[in-house]
């Protein structure tokens, strides 16, 4: 094993691996309390030189320069192996510079299920998390209107500007169908000329990603330091204590230690890092005495559909506007939220839909007819105008064999094994049927099968009370390592039925209060050099 070229100790109170929503929120909160924070980020420490084509790049160095995860992920889904790039980010802010900005709270039943949910209740209550939801919404500038079916106490968000005309019509259409639409909760400032920047970096900082709202403001105070280009290789530990992180930067190895070490490298990377950190006391990987590290991987099944408003209206305005939770449960089964994604659907989307329907029909052998589908697609686009694209976010459930594994030949590589269960397919079908019953003929489904949302991974280091079935305790501290915490989406024991980013941020703010208490105790004992003014 290579020896580090340099060792740093005593300079930091907390070292955080990763600068996404969890690491960013934690570092922001702890630096605000006066603690010295070091962020280690594998990608770049700036967001410049990023463009919309970066997701198509093949070269690892180019992808890193543009804030994308540099390597293909190895997937084995339903026994079929393939490699592909994912939507993961790699740079300051993690994946959040590329996300759509939706910042929704989980429902109370996600944490405190009223049914026999396979994951059971979370080890914390919704009431415990609620004040940190409010704090996260304030930090991230969340706008939106009250969800009629949601938490009655969650209110006070700034109201966003009026939606585009088509979406305004849709609000009325959905209400007349007996549904309960509200303005999607988003971290978008809506400055003049705002394009909402769905799936791409916002050039003006109008979108609330972890970089411009959390990490860079913390660095600006002088109490936090950001180092880009740092590939963390392993965690050194002695007994129940993590002693240092070993990372590579510019071809050199470094060791850095602190009283508190936090992993926020992402649901797919954090478990691999723990599994790579074997010691005599932790032969199966750090914090893995339960054998649960990397297991219970969940995604959302993201089912896309296009919905036409009942009349045309070309009034400009925001498009990422509509959300409703009427399908959070369908006939007792967990489904999830329905949200507009901020993109229109026109001729091209309709044609792809017709092609898919034709290719799966009994007429598919009549291949000369296929090109003629362009005609009804053009007629539909002219007759109905542009539709609005929606996503049905279907909750995924935890299964131990759905997991992230360590690639011993390339420990930095992400390797995923996943099996789509029949119950997930059934819940997706139930959601489609319920939506179809309400919307009748003014919609079509864009994708034919269950599609896993690789931008919403969770669950690989779940928290809980029992060390035999969980990796972390209710404070997100490793059961077996007293000074090691995890605050990315790994901690979640269930995936919920809506976007995870706000929940990750809120939980990290909650954990920050516990780490602050811990550091003050350590400081009193002379372990930490203490807070700075």
Short mmCIF file of C-alpha atoms in Angstrom, two decimals:
data_model
loop_
_atom_site.label_atom_id
_atom_site.label_comp_id
_atom_site.label_asym_id
_atom_site.label_seq_id
_atom_site.Cartn_x
_atom_site.Cartn_y
_atom_site.Cartn_z
CA UNK A 1 0.00 0.00 0.00
CA UNK A 2 1.38 3.39 -0.99
CA UNK A 3 2.42 5.82 1.74
CA UNK A 4 1.11 9.40 1.69
CA UNK A 5 3.52 12.15 0.73
CA UNK A 6 2.20 14.51 3.40
CA UNK A 7 0.07 14.38 6.54
CA UNK A 8 -2.17 17.13 7.90
CA UNK A 9 -3.51 16.97 11.44
CA UNK A 10 -4.91 19.46 13.92
CA UNK A 11 -5.99 22.03 11.34
CA UNK A 12 -9.62 20.98 10.95
CA UNK A 13 -12.51 20.15 13.23
CA UNK A 14 -14.47 18.37 10.50
CA UNK A 15 -13.46 16.88 7.15
CA UNK A 16 -16.33 16.28 4.70
CA UNK A 17 -15.93 14.06 1.64
CA UNK A 18 -18.23 15.45 -1.06
CA UNK A 19 -19.95 18.76 -1.67
CA UNK A 20 -23.45 17.72 -2.75
CA UNK A 21 -26.64 18.59 -0.92
CA UNK A 22 -25.80 16.63 2.24
CA UNK A 23 -22.15 17.60 2.56
CA UNK A 24 -22.89 21.18 1.54
CA UNK A 25 -25.67 21.66 4.09
CA UNK A 26 -23.62 20.08 6.88
CA UNK A 27 -20.51 22.12 6.13
CA UNK A 28 -22.53 25.33 5.81
CA UNK A 29 -24.16 24.78 9.19
CA UNK A 30 -20.99 23.78 11.03
CA UNK A 31 -18.92 26.64 9.60
CA UNK A 32 -21.70 29.03 10.65
CA UNK A 33 -21.31 27.68 14.19
CA UNK A 34 -17.60 28.55 14.06
CA UNK A 35 -16.03 25.16 13.32
CA UNK A 36 -13.17 24.72 10.85
CA UNK A 37 -14.43 22.64 7.93
CA UNK A 38 -12.48 21.06 5.08
CA UNK A 39 -14.41 19.95 1.98
CA UNK A 40 -12.67 17.32 -0.16
CA UNK A 41 -14.20 17.20 -3.64
CA UNK A 42 -13.15 14.75 -6.35
CA UNK A 43 -14.17 17.08 -9.16
CA UNK A 44 -13.39 20.71 -9.85
CA UNK A 45 -13.84 23.37 -7.18
CA UNK A 46 -15.44 25.82 -9.64
CA UNK A 47 -18.44 25.65 -11.95
CA UNK A 48 -16.99 27.49 -14.93
CA UNK A 49 -16.49 25.95 -18.38
CA UNK A 50 -19.61 23.79 -18.08
CA UNK A 51 -21.95 23.49 -21.04
CA UNK A 52 -25.11 21.62 -21.99
CA UNK A 53 -23.23 19.05 -24.08
CA UNK A 54 -21.12 17.84 -21.16
CA UNK A 55 -23.36 14.85 -20.53
CA UNK A 56 -22.41 13.42 -23.96
CA UNK A 57 -18.65 13.57 -23.43
CA UNK A 58 -16.70 10.28 -23.37
CA UNK A 59 -13.26 11.33 -22.12
CA UNK A 60 -12.85 11.14 -18.34
CA UNK A 61 -10.76 14.32 -18.08
CA UNK A 62 -13.24 16.28 -20.19
CA UNK A 63 -16.14 15.03 -18.08
CA UNK A 64 -14.40 16.09 -14.87
CA UNK A 65 -13.71 19.52 -16.32
CA UNK A 66 -17.43 19.82 -17.03
CA UNK A 67 -18.63 18.64 -13.64
CA UNK A 68 -19.73 15.12 -14.66
CA UNK A 69 -18.89 11.77 -13.10
CA UNK A 70 -15.80 10.73 -15.11
CA UNK A 71 -16.34 6.98 -15.58
CA UNK A 72 -19.07 4.70 -16.80
CA UNK A 73 -20.97 2.90 -14.08
CA UNK A 74 -21.14 -0.89 -14.33
CA UNK A 75 -24.79 -1.96 -14.10
CA UNK A 76 -26.20 -5.44 -13.75
CA UNK A 77 -29.97 -5.00 -13.97
CA UNK A 78 -32.16 -8.12 -14.01
CA UNK A 79 -29.03 -10.13 -14.76
CA UNK A 80 -28.05 -8.08 -17.82
CA UNK A 81 -24.69 -6.33 -17.57
CA UNK A 82 -23.98 -3.02 -19.28
CA UNK A 83 -21.90 0.10 -18.77
CA UNK A 84 -23.05 3.66 -19.20
CA UNK A 85 -22.50 7.17 -17.93
CA UNK A 86 -25.06 8.35 -15.40
CA UNK A 87 -26.53 11.70 -14.45
CA UNK A 88 -24.19 11.95 -11.44
CA UNK A 89 -22.21 15.14 -11.05
CA UNK A 90 -18.60 15.36 -9.91
CA UNK A 91 -17.53 18.83 -8.85
CA UNK A 92 -18.49 21.48 -6.34
CA UNK A 93 -22.19 20.98 -5.61
CA UNK A 94 -22.10 17.31 -6.62
CA UNK A 95 -25.06 16.45 -8.83
CA UNK A 96 -27.14 19.45 -7.76
CA UNK A 97 -25.87 21.88 -10.45
CA UNK A 98 -27.58 19.56 -12.97
CA UNK A 99 -30.79 18.83 -11.07
CA UNK A 100 -34.16 20.36 -11.83
CA UNK A 101 -34.41 22.37 -8.61
CA UNK A 102 -37.45 20.54 -7.16
CA UNK A 103 -37.19 20.72 -3.34
CA UNK A 104 -40.16 18.86 -1.90
CA UNK A 105 -40.70 17.55 1.62
CA UNK A 106 -41.37 13.89 2.15
CA UNK A 107 -44.86 13.07 3.32
CA UNK A 108 -45.40 12.25 6.99
CA UNK A 109 -46.30 8.67 6.02
CA UNK A 110 -42.84 8.26 4.48
CA UNK A 111 -41.27 8.55 7.93
CA UNK A 112 -44.21 7.22 9.94
CA UNK A 113 -45.99 4.69 7.70
CA UNK A 114 -49.57 3.85 8.53
CA UNK A 115 -49.31 0.55 6.64
CA UNK A 116 -47.04 -2.48 6.87
CA UNK A 117 -44.19 -0.80 5.00
CA UNK A 118 -41.22 -3.13 4.35
CA UNK A 119 -38.74 -0.57 5.70
CA UNK A 120 -40.82 0.21 8.77
CA UNK A 121 -40.77 3.64 10.41
CA UNK A 122 -37.71 5.86 10.32
CA UNK A 123 -35.77 6.12 13.59
CA UNK A 124 -36.76 9.80 13.76
CA UNK A 125 -40.23 11.31 13.53
CA UNK A 126 -41.55 13.79 11.00
CA UNK A 127 -41.89 16.32 13.84
CA UNK A 128 -38.16 15.95 14.54
CA UNK A 129 -37.26 16.69 10.93
CA UNK A 130 -39.86 19.44 10.34
CA UNK A 131 -37.87 22.41 11.77
CA UNK A 132 -34.86 21.40 9.67
CA UNK A 133 -37.08 21.20 6.59
CA UNK A 134 -38.04 24.81 7.29
CA UNK A 135 -34.38 25.79 7.79
CA UNK A 136 -33.36 24.08 4.56
CA UNK A 137 -36.18 25.77 2.63
CA UNK A 138 -34.99 29.16 3.89
CA UNK A 139 -31.34 28.44 3.02
CA UNK A 140 -32.26 27.24 -0.47
CA UNK A 141 -34.83 29.95 -1.19
CA UNK A 142 -37.65 27.49 -1.84
CA UNK A 143 -40.74 28.92 -3.52
CA UNK A 144 -44.15 27.30 -3.96
CA UNK A 145 -47.70 27.14 -2.66
CA UNK A 146 -49.14 24.92 0.04
CA UNK A 147 -49.85 21.31 -0.83
CA UNK A 148 -53.56 20.74 0.01
CA UNK A 149 -52.81 17.10 0.86
CA UNK A 150 -49.55 17.77 2.71
CA UNK A 151 -48.35 19.04 6.08
CA UNK A 152 -50.79 21.71 7.28
CA UNK A 153 -48.00 23.34 9.31
CA UNK A 154 -45.65 23.68 6.34
CA UNK A 155 -46.33 27.16 5.04
CA UNK A 156 -44.73 30.54 4.54
CA UNK A 157 -42.77 29.88 1.35
CA UNK A 158 -42.50 32.82 -1.05
CA UNK A 159 -44.95 32.58 -3.91
CA UNK A 160 -43.38 32.04 -7.35
CA UNK A 161 -44.34 34.08 -10.43
CA UNK A 162 -47.36 33.07 -12.50
CA UNK A 163 -46.87 29.92 -14.62
CA UNK A 164 -46.93 29.86 -18.38
CA UNK A 165 -50.38 29.97 -19.93
CA UNK A 166 -50.51 26.26 -20.80
CA UNK A 167 -49.70 25.27 -17.22
CA UNK A 168 -52.21 27.77 -15.85
CA UNK A 169 -54.86 26.01 -17.95
CA UNK A 170 -53.63 22.66 -16.65
CA UNK A 171 -54.12 23.76 -13.05
CA UNK A 172 -57.81 24.27 -13.79
CA UNK A 173 -58.05 21.04 -15.78
CA UNK A 174 -56.55 18.99 -12.94
CA UNK A 175 -58.75 20.62 -10.32
CA UNK A 176 -61.87 19.91 -12.39
CA UNK A 177 -60.73 16.27 -12.58
CA UNK A 178 -61.01 16.16 -8.78
CA UNK A 179 -57.26 16.45 -8.15
CA UNK A 180 -55.33 18.80 -5.85
CA UNK A 181 -52.58 20.60 -7.81
CA UNK A 182 -50.26 23.13 -6.20
CA UNK A 183 -47.18 25.05 -7.27
CA UNK A 184 -44.20 22.72 -7.18
CA UNK A 185 -41.70 23.65 -4.45
CA UNK A 186 -38.52 24.71 -6.22
CA UNK A 187 -35.23 26.38 -5.42
CA UNK A 188 -35.37 28.89 -8.26
CA UNK A 189 -35.06 32.65 -7.74
CA UNK A 190 -36.82 33.53 -11.04
CA UNK A 191 -34.58 36.45 -11.83
CA UNK A 192 -35.24 38.36 -15.08
CA UNK A 193 -34.61 36.08 -18.04
CA UNK A 194 -34.79 32.93 -15.89
CA UNK A 195 -34.81 29.77 -18.06
CA UNK A 196 -35.25 27.44 -15.03
CA UNK A 197 -32.18 25.50 -16.24
CA UNK A 198 -33.69 22.03 -15.92
CA UNK A 199 -30.92 19.42 -16.06
CA UNK A 200 -28.11 21.91 -16.66
CA UNK A 201 -25.93 24.33 -14.74
CA UNK A 202 -27.52 27.71 -14.14
CA UNK A 203 -25.14 30.41 -15.47
CA UNK A 204 -26.46 33.11 -13.13
CA UNK A 205 -26.84 31.23 -9.83
CA UNK A 206 -30.62 31.64 -10.08
CA UNK A 207 -31.10 27.92 -9.31
CA UNK A 208 -30.36 26.86 -5.74
CA UNK A 209 -27.72 24.17 -6.04
CA UNK A 210 -25.45 23.11 -3.21
CA UNK A 211 -22.51 25.01 -4.67
CA UNK A 212 -23.93 28.53 -4.85
CA UNK A 213 -26.22 28.29 -1.80
CA UNK A 214 -24.21 26.20 0.66
CA UNK A 215 -20.58 25.38 -0.09
CA UNK A 216 -19.25 28.60 -1.64
CA UNK A 217 -20.95 30.86 0.95
CA UNK A 218 -19.35 28.75 3.70
CA UNK A 219 -15.95 29.11 2.04
CA UNK A 220 -16.47 32.86 1.75
CA UNK A 221 -16.66 33.15 5.55
CA UNK A 222 -13.08 31.91 5.87
CA UNK A 223 -14.12 29.07 8.19
CA UNK A 224 -14.43 26.47 5.45
CA UNK A 225 -11.86 25.38 2.88
CA UNK A 226 -12.68 23.70 -0.43
CA UNK A 227 -10.16 21.47 -2.18
CA UNK A 228 -11.02 20.16 -5.61
CA UNK A 229 -9.37 17.32 -7.48
CA UNK A 230 -9.16 15.13 -4.36
CA UNK A 231 -9.96 11.46 -4.93
CA UNK A 232 -10.46 9.89 -1.52
CA UNK A 233 -9.13 6.32 -1.62
CA UNK A 234 -9.75 4.97 1.87
CA UNK A 235 -10.39 5.75 5.49
CA UNK A 236 -7.80 4.75 8.08
CA UNK A 237 -9.16 3.57 11.43
CA UNK A 238 -8.00 2.19 14.74
CA UNK A 239 -10.58 0.32 16.76
CA UNK A 240 -13.73 2.44 16.96
CA UNK A 241 -12.12 5.60 15.64
CA UNK A 242 -11.53 6.86 12.09
CA UNK A 243 -8.09 8.42 12.21
CA UNK A 244 -7.51 9.84 8.71
CA UNK A 245 -8.58 10.03 5.10
CA UNK A 246 -6.12 9.09 2.36
CA UNK A 247 -6.64 11.00 -0.88
CA UNK A 248 -4.85 11.55 -4.18
CA UNK A 249 -4.42 15.02 -5.64
CA UNK A 250 -2.27 15.94 -8.63
CA UNK A 251 -0.68 12.50 -8.57
CA UNK A 252 0.38 12.75 -4.91
CA UNK A 253 -1.05 11.01 -1.85
CA UNK A 254 -2.08 12.95 1.24
CA UNK A 255 -3.36 12.01 4.68
CA UNK A 256 -5.70 14.32 6.58
CA UNK A 257 -7.33 13.79 9.94
CA UNK A 258 -9.88 15.55 12.13
CA UNK A 259 -11.93 14.80 15.24
CA UNK A 260 -14.99 14.26 13.01
CA UNK A 261 -14.99 12.64 9.56
CA UNK A 262 -18.09 12.82 7.37
CA UNK A 263 -18.89 10.94 4.18
CA UNK A 264 -21.15 12.72 1.70
CA UNK A 265 -19.70 11.31 -1.50
CA UNK A 266 -23.08 10.11 -2.74
CA UNK A 267 -25.23 7.02 -2.31
CA UNK A 268 -23.25 5.09 -4.94
CA UNK A 269 -19.75 6.17 -3.88
CA UNK A 270 -19.91 6.32 -0.07
CA UNK A 271 -20.53 2.58 0.44
CA UNK A 272 -17.73 1.63 -1.95
CA UNK A 273 -15.36 3.84 0.03
CA UNK A 274 -16.38 2.13 3.28
CA UNK A 275 -15.96 -1.32 1.71
CA UNK A 276 -12.49 -0.37 0.46
CA UNK A 277 -11.44 0.72 3.97
CA UNK A 278 -10.60 -2.64 5.51
CA UNK A 279 -8.60 -2.95 8.73
CA UNK A 280 -7.83 -5.71 11.22
CA UNK A 281 -10.78 -4.50 13.29
CA UNK A 282 -13.03 -4.09 10.23
CA UNK A 283 -12.05 -6.92 7.85
CA UNK A 284 -15.26 -6.61 5.77
CA UNK A 285 -15.03 -2.86 5.40
CA UNK A 286 -15.39 0.05 7.77
CA UNK A 287 -18.75 0.19 9.62
CA UNK A 288 -19.79 -3.06 7.93
CA UNK A 289 -20.09 -5.48 10.83
CA UNK A 290 -23.77 -5.85 9.94
CA UNK A 291 -22.97 -6.65 6.30
CA UNK A 292 -25.42 -3.91 5.30
CA UNK A 293 -23.01 -1.43 3.71
CA UNK A 294 -23.95 -1.07 0.04
CA UNK A 295 -27.20 -3.02 0.36
CA UNK A 296 -30.83 -1.87 0.11
CA UNK A 297 -30.09 0.38 -2.86
CA UNK A 298 -33.20 2.21 -4.04
CA UNK A 299 -34.05 4.45 -6.96
CA UNK A 300 -37.33 6.00 -7.92
CA UNK A 301 -39.11 4.63 -10.96
CA UNK A 302 -39.59 7.78 -13.02
CA UNK A 303 -42.57 7.35 -15.33
CA UNK A 304 -42.90 10.19 -17.84
CA UNK A 305 -46.13 11.31 -19.47
CA UNK A 306 -47.30 14.25 -21.56
CA UNK A 307 -50.54 16.05 -20.69
CA UNK A 308 -52.34 18.45 -23.03
CA UNK A 309 -54.24 21.41 -21.57
CA UNK A 310 -57.88 21.70 -22.56
CA UNK A 311 -57.15 24.82 -24.60
CA UNK A 312 -54.12 26.49 -26.15
CA UNK A 313 -52.47 29.38 -24.33
CA UNK A 314 -49.07 30.65 -25.46
CA UNK A 315 -48.58 33.09 -22.56
CA UNK A 316 -44.90 32.86 -21.49
CA UNK A 317 -43.84 32.02 -17.97
CA UNK A 318 -42.29 29.27 -15.84
CA UNK A 319 -42.96 25.67 -16.89
CA UNK A 320 -41.70 23.73 -13.88
CA UNK A 321 -44.82 24.55 -11.94
CA UNK A 322 -47.33 21.78 -11.25
CA UNK A 323 -47.27 19.11 -8.55
CA UNK A 324 -49.88 16.93 -6.87
CA UNK A 325 -49.92 14.03 -4.43
CA UNK A 326 -53.29 12.46 -5.22
CA UNK A 327 -51.44 9.34 -6.41
CA UNK A 328 -49.09 9.03 -3.45
CA UNK A 329 -51.10 5.96 -2.57
CA UNK A 330 -53.32 4.10 -5.02
CA UNK A 331 -55.71 1.53 -3.53
CA UNK A 332 -53.39 1.15 -0.56
CA UNK A 333 -50.24 0.74 -2.66
CA UNK A 334 -47.34 3.24 -2.50
CA UNK A 335 -46.92 5.16 -5.77
CA UNK A 336 -45.75 8.79 -5.53
CA UNK A 337 -45.93 12.42 -6.57
CA UNK A 338 -46.83 13.68 -10.06
CA UNK A 339 -44.82 16.73 -11.15
CA UNK A 340 -44.24 18.78 -14.26
CA UNK A 341 -40.57 18.52 -15.24
CA UNK A 342 -40.31 21.94 -16.88
CA UNK A 343 -40.18 20.78 -20.50
CA UNK A 344 -42.76 20.92 -23.30
CA UNK A 345 -43.76 17.94 -25.43
CA UNK A 346 -44.36 18.59 -29.11
CA UNK A 347 -44.24 16.77 -32.44
CA UNK A 348 -41.07 14.80 -31.72
CA UNK A 349 -42.35 13.36 -28.43
CA UNK A 350 -45.66 12.38 -30.01
CA UNK A 351 -43.90 10.66 -32.89
CA UNK A 352 -41.66 8.67 -30.53
CA UNK A 353 -44.76 7.61 -28.61
CA UNK A 354 -46.50 6.45 -31.79
CA UNK A 355 -43.39 4.57 -32.91
CA UNK A 356 -43.26 2.79 -29.58
CA UNK A 357 -46.96 1.87 -29.72
CA UNK A 358 -46.55 0.59 -33.28
CA UNK A 359 -43.41 -1.42 -32.48
CA UNK A 360 -45.21 -3.23 -29.66
CA UNK A 361 -48.45 -3.81 -31.56
CA UNK A 362 -49.55 -6.81 -33.64
CA UNK A 363 -49.08 -4.63 -36.75
CA UNK A 364 -45.35 -4.17 -36.25
CA UNK A 365 -44.57 -6.54 -39.13
CA UNK A 366 -46.08 -3.96 -41.53
CA UNK A 367 -42.86 -1.94 -41.47
CA UNK A 368 -43.72 0.19 -44.56
CA UNK A 369 -46.51 1.78 -42.51
CA UNK A 370 -44.16 3.03 -39.78
CA UNK A 371 -42.93 6.22 -41.56
CA UNK A 372 -46.56 7.27 -42.13
CA UNK A 373 -46.96 7.77 -38.39
CA UNK A 374 -45.40 11.19 -38.94
CA UNK A 375 -48.73 12.38 -40.34
CA UNK A 376 -50.91 11.73 -37.25
CA UNK A 377 -48.08 13.07 -35.08
CA UNK A 378 -48.10 16.37 -36.99
CA UNK A 379 -51.90 16.52 -36.89
CA UNK A 380 -51.92 15.91 -33.12
CA UNK A 381 -49.23 18.55 -32.52
CA UNK A 382 -51.12 21.11 -34.63
CA UNK A 383 -54.51 20.28 -33.09
CA UNK A 384 -53.55 20.18 -29.43
CA UNK A 385 -50.41 22.32 -29.37
CA UNK A 386 -47.57 21.56 -26.99
CA UNK A 387 -48.19 19.29 -24.04
CA UNK A 388 -46.44 19.57 -20.68
CA UNK A 389 -44.15 16.75 -19.64
CA UNK A 390 -44.80 15.26 -16.21
CA UNK A 391 -42.99 12.66 -14.15
CA UNK A 392 -44.70 10.18 -11.87
CA UNK A 393 -42.13 9.55 -9.13
CA UNK A 394 -42.81 6.00 -7.94
CA UNK A 395 -41.38 4.94 -4.58
CA UNK A 396 -38.81 2.15 -4.65
CA UNK A 397 -38.54 -0.37 -1.81
CA UNK A 398 -35.38 -1.69 -0.12
CA UNK A 399 -34.08 -5.17 -0.96
CA UNK A 400 -30.73 -6.42 0.38
CA UNK A 401 -29.64 -7.86 -2.98
CA UNK A 402 -30.05 -4.48 -4.71
CA UNK A 403 -26.68 -3.06 -3.91
CA UNK A 404 -23.45 -1.21 -4.63
CA UNK A 405 -20.45 -3.54 -4.67
CA UNK A 406 -16.73 -2.91 -4.44
CA UNK A 407 -14.79 -3.52 -7.64
CA UNK A 408 -11.56 -4.89 -6.19
CA UNK A 409 -9.74 -4.32 -9.50
CA UNK A 410 -10.79 -0.66 -9.60
CA UNK A 411 -12.00 0.49 -6.14
CA UNK A 412 -12.95 3.93 -7.44
CA UNK A 413 -15.35 2.47 -9.97
CA UNK A 414 -19.08 2.30 -9.22
CA UNK A 415 -20.63 -1.14 -9.60
CA UNK A 416 -24.38 -1.63 -9.21
CA UNK A 417 -26.48 -4.81 -9.04
CA UNK A 418 -30.26 -4.35 -9.18
CA UNK A 419 -33.35 -6.46 -9.84
CA UNK A 420 -36.67 -4.84 -10.75
CA UNK A 421 -39.37 -6.54 -8.69
CA UNK A 422 -42.78 -7.47 -10.00
CA UNK A 423 -44.35 -5.42 -7.19
CA UNK A 424 -42.62 -2.28 -8.53
CA UNK A 425 -43.96 -2.97 -12.01
CA UNK A 426 -47.41 -3.51 -10.52
CA UNK A 427 -47.32 -0.21 -8.64
CA UNK A 428 -46.17 1.64 -11.76
CA UNK A 429 -49.08 0.06 -13.67
CA UNK A 430 -51.52 0.99 -10.88
CA UNK A 431 -50.32 4.60 -11.00
CA UNK A 432 -50.74 4.71 -14.76
CA UNK A 433 -54.24 3.30 -14.50
CA UNK A 434 -55.28 5.75 -11.79
CA UNK A 435 -53.94 8.72 -13.76
CA UNK A 436 -55.62 7.49 -16.94
CA UNK A 437 -58.95 7.18 -15.16
CA UNK A 438 -58.74 10.88 -14.21
CA UNK A 439 -57.19 12.38 -17.34
CA UNK A 440 -59.04 10.34 -19.97
CA UNK A 441 -57.60 10.95 -23.45
CA UNK A 442 -55.55 14.10 -22.94
CA UNK A 443 -52.28 12.36 -22.11
CA UNK A 444 -49.82 9.74 -23.32
CA UNK A 445 -47.01 7.84 -21.61
CA UNK A 446 -43.60 8.63 -23.02
CA UNK A 447 -41.74 5.55 -21.77
CA UNK A 448 -42.98 1.97 -22.20
CA UNK A 449 -41.44 0.28 -19.17
CA UNK A 450 -40.15 0.85 -15.65
CA UNK A 451 -37.28 3.35 -15.85
CA UNK A 452 -35.00 3.71 -12.83
CA UNK A 453 -34.10 7.31 -11.99
CA UNK A 454 -30.34 7.10 -11.46
CA UNK A 455 -30.41 10.68 -10.20
CA UNK A 456 -32.36 9.59 -7.08
CA UNK A 457 -30.31 6.79 -5.44
CA UNK A 458 -30.68 6.16 -1.71
CA UNK A 459 -30.42 3.61 1.07
CA UNK A 460 -26.95 2.01 0.91
CA UNK A 461 -25.93 2.97 4.50
CA UNK A 462 -29.32 3.24 6.13
CA UNK A 463 -29.80 4.57 9.64
CA UNK A 464 -31.68 2.81 12.42
CA UNK A 465 -31.62 1.73 16.04
CA UNK A 466 -30.43 -1.86 15.49
CA UNK A 467 -26.73 -2.32 14.57
CA UNK A 468 -27.57 -5.73 13.12
CA UNK A 469 -29.85 -4.28 10.42
CA UNK A 470 -28.47 -0.77 9.87
CA UNK A 471 -25.13 0.95 9.31
CA UNK A 472 -25.79 4.24 11.09
CA UNK A 473 -27.48 5.21 14.33
CA UNK A 474 -30.36 7.77 14.38
CA UNK A 475 -27.79 10.61 14.41
CA UNK A 476 -26.24 9.19 11.19
CA UNK A 477 -23.11 8.18 13.07
CA UNK A 478 -21.68 4.77 12.22
CA UNK A 479 -22.67 2.19 14.82
CA UNK A 480 -19.10 0.85 14.90
CA UNK A 481 -17.03 4.02 14.40
CA UNK A 482 -17.56 6.74 16.97
CA UNK A 483 -16.44 9.75 14.91
CA UNK A 484 -17.68 8.78 11.43
CA UNK A 485 -20.93 10.19 9.99
CA UNK A 486 -22.78 9.82 6.66
CA UNK A 487 -25.11 12.56 5.39
CA UNK A 488 -25.78 11.87 1.70
CA UNK A 489 -28.78 9.87 0.44
CA UNK A 490 -27.19 6.67 1.75
CA UNK A 491 -28.81 7.17 5.16
CA UNK A 492 -32.42 6.80 3.96
CA UNK A 493 -34.19 3.54 4.96
CA UNK A 494 -36.97 4.19 2.41
CA UNK A 495 -37.03 6.25 -0.76
CA UNK A 496 -40.28 8.15 -0.24
CA UNK A 497 -42.49 9.22 -3.09
CA UNK A 498 -40.89 12.50 -4.10
CA UNK A 499 -37.54 14.18 -4.79
CA UNK A 500 -34.93 13.40 -2.07
CA UNK A 501 -32.76 16.57 -2.18
CA UNK A 502 -34.60 18.64 0.45
CA UNK A 503 -34.80 15.67 2.81
CA UNK A 504 -31.05 15.10 2.44
CA UNK A 505 -30.38 18.77 3.19
CA UNK A 506 -32.76 18.85 6.17
CA UNK A 507 -31.28 15.71 7.66
CA UNK A 508 -27.74 17.09 7.25
CA UNK A 509 -28.77 20.25 9.13
CA UNK A 510 -30.20 18.02 11.88
CA UNK A 511 -26.96 16.02 12.06
CA UNK A 512 -25.00 19.27 12.20
CA UNK A 513 -26.61 20.08 15.55
CA UNK A 514 -25.47 16.72 16.91
CA UNK A 515 -21.93 17.14 15.59
CA UNK A 516 -21.79 20.65 17.05
CA UNK A 517 -22.68 19.23 20.47
CA UNK A 518 -20.08 16.52 20.02
CA UNK A 519 -17.34 18.93 19.02
CA UNK A 520 -18.04 21.13 22.03
CA UNK A 521 -17.63 18.09 24.25
CA UNK A 522 -14.42 17.09 22.48
CA UNK A 523 -13.16 20.67 22.73
CA UNK A 524 -13.81 20.66 26.47
CA UNK A 525 -11.75 17.46 26.68
CA UNK A 526 -8.91 19.02 24.68
CA UNK A 527 -9.38 16.83 21.60
CA UNK A 528 -10.28 19.63 19.19
CA UNK A 529 -8.52 22.96 18.87
CA UNK A 530 -11.95 24.57 19.02
CA UNK A 531 -14.13 26.92 17.09
CA UNK A 532 -12.90 30.09 15.49
CA UNK A 533 -14.52 33.45 15.85
#
